[in-house]
Amino acid sequence: MNTTYLEKLEFDKITKMLSNFCCTYIGKKWASQLAPSNQVHDVKKLLQETRRGYSCISSQ
C-alpha cells in the first residue's frame, strides 16, 4: 500500500495504540508489524479470523 495513504490515515498511531493493549513482548511486536492488505483473498481470511475472535470474546 502507498505509504502516503498510511501516513494520512495515521496508521502508525493505530498500530501503536493496538500494541499498548498487548501484554507480552511478542504481542506488541506483532501489533507493531501489522500492515493493511489489498489482496482480496487475504482480506477475506483476516476478516474471518476477526469474526471468530470477536465471537470468542463476546460469548464470555
XYZ file of N, CA and C in Angstrom:
180
model
N 0.854 -1.174 0.000
C 0.000 0.000 0.000
C 0.896 1.233 0.000
N 0.422 2.255 -0.632
C 1.148 3.516 -0.740
C 1.387 4.117 0.644
N 2.633 4.455 0.940
C 2.959 4.999 2.268
C 2.297 6.347 2.521
N 2.005 7.090 1.459
C 1.316 8.368 1.632
C -0.055 8.157 2.264
N -0.760 7.127 1.807
C -2.083 6.827 2.371
C -1.968 6.421 3.832
N -0.966 5.606 4.135
C -0.780 5.166 5.517
C -0.473 6.349 6.421
N 0.293 7.297 5.933
C 0.597 8.496 6.716
C -0.659 9.334 6.938
N -1.466 9.494 5.881
C -2.700 10.274 6.008
C -3.678 9.616 6.972
N -3.693 8.294 6.978
C -4.579 7.557 7.884
C -3.990 7.424 9.285
N -2.753 7.888 9.446
C -2.022 7.783 10.718
C -2.004 6.338 11.206
N -1.686 5.449 10.273
C -1.689 4.016 10.572
C -0.680 3.674 11.665
N 0.429 4.384 11.709
C 1.425 4.129 12.746
C 0.865 4.404 14.139
N 0.023 5.396 14.254
C -0.600 5.693 15.551
C -1.578 4.591 15.951
N -2.281 4.057 14.976
C -3.244 2.989 15.237
C -2.514 1.741 15.738
N -1.427 1.358 15.064
C -0.691 0.171 15.495
C -0.045 0.391 16.862
N 0.366 1.611 17.157
C 0.931 1.908 18.482
C -0.139 1.770 19.562
N -1.349 2.293 19.292
C -2.442 2.157 20.261
C -2.776 0.679 20.476
N -2.790 -0.082 19.385
C -3.081 -1.512 19.491
C -2.011 -2.219 20.319
N -0.758 -1.896 20.082
C 0.319 -2.555 20.828
C 0.252 -2.228 22.318
N -0.314 -1.084 22.669
C -0.465 -0.734 24.080
C -1.446 -1.663 24.804
N -2.335 -2.310 24.075
C -3.275 -3.258 24.666
C -2.648 -4.636 24.879
N -1.500 -4.879 24.247
C -0.850 -6.191 24.335
C -0.104 -6.334 25.654
N -0.127 -7.533 26.195
C 0.512 -7.795 27.485
C 1.907 -8.394 27.352
N 2.228 -8.930 26.190
C 3.523 -9.582 26.016
C 4.343 -8.863 24.956
N 5.643 -9.108 25.010
C 6.552 -8.523 24.021
C 6.203 -9.016 22.620
N 5.915 -10.300 22.510
C 5.589 -10.872 21.198
C 4.323 -10.233 20.631
N 3.318 -10.040 21.478
C 2.087 -9.390 21.043
C 2.328 -7.966 20.588
N 3.130 -7.230 21.349
C 3.454 -5.847 20.985
C 4.199 -5.803 19.653
N 5.135 -6.731 19.473
C 5.907 -6.780 18.229
C 4.987 -7.101 17.046
N 4.112 -8.092 17.233
C 3.176 -8.485 16.177
C 2.269 -7.310 15.805
N 1.745 -6.625 16.817
C 0.837 -5.497 16.575
C 1.549 -4.369 15.832
N 2.784 -4.114 16.182
C 3.507 -3.012 15.537
C 3.901 -3.334 14.102
N 3.888 -4.620 13.735
C 4.265 -5.023 12.381
C 3.069 -5.248 11.452
N 1.874 -4.983 11.949
C 0.691 -5.152 11.107
C 0.732 -4.198 9.916
N 0.192 -4.660 8.817
C 0.116 -3.829 7.617
C -1.178 -4.161 6.880
N -1.791 -3.168 6.265
C -3.013 -3.437 5.502
C -2.693 -4.243 4.244
N -3.707 -4.889 3.721
C -3.549 -5.681 2.505
C -4.582 -5.246 1.474
N -4.192 -5.335 0.223
C -5.142 -5.048 -0.843
C -5.440 -6.317 -1.655
N -5.063 -7.455 -1.098
C -5.330 -8.744 -1.739
C -6.650 -9.283 -1.195
N -7.617 -9.477 -2.076
C -8.970 -9.870 -1.681
C -8.958 -11.141 -0.838
N -8.216 -12.136 -1.248
C -8.171 -13.400 -0.512
C -7.651 -13.183 0.907
N -6.582 -12.415 1.045
C -6.011 -12.139 2.367
C -6.990 -11.384 3.250
N -7.658 -10.399 2.685
C -8.606 -9.589 3.451
C -9.763 -10.451 3.941
N -10.294 -11.309 3.081
C -11.396 -12.187 3.481
C -10.970 -13.128 4.593
N -9.755 -13.668 4.493
C -9.243 -14.571 5.519
C -9.083 -13.832 6.853
N -8.532 -12.643 6.818
C -8.327 -11.873 8.039
C -9.646 -11.440 8.669
N -10.631 -11.094 7.845
C -11.951 -10.748 8.383
C -12.606 -11.946 9.061
N -12.436 -13.126 8.482
C -12.989 -14.341 9.092
C -12.329 -14.598 10.439
N -11.006 -14.413 10.513
C -10.300 -14.574 11.790
C -10.804 -13.568 12.821
N -11.059 -12.352 12.375
C -11.572 -11.319 13.275
C -12.946 -11.696 13.799
N -13.808 -12.202 12.916
C -15.145 -12.626 13.340
C -15.065 -13.737 14.385
N -14.177 -14.705 14.146
C -14.021 -15.809 15.106
C -13.519 -15.293 16.450
N -12.535 -14.430 16.413
C -12.002 -13.859 17.648
C -13.052 -13.056 18.390
N -13.805 -12.263 17.667
C -14.868 -11.458 18.295
C -15.919 -12.367 18.919
N -16.282 -13.422 18.217
C -17.322 -14.303 18.770
C -16.818 -15.005 20.025
N -15.541 -15.327 20.088
C -14.981 -15.929 21.313
C -15.042 -14.942 22.469
N -14.692 -13.706 22.202
C -14.667 -12.694 23.253
C -16.083 -12.351 23.697
N -16.995 -12.195 22.755
C -18.344 -11.747 23.094
C -19.171 -12.830 23.776
N -18.787 -14.100 23.635
C -19.563 -15.169 24.243
C -19.152 -15.430 25.691
N -18.138 -14.759 26.172
C -17.677 -14.993 27.550
C -18.409 -14.134 28.525
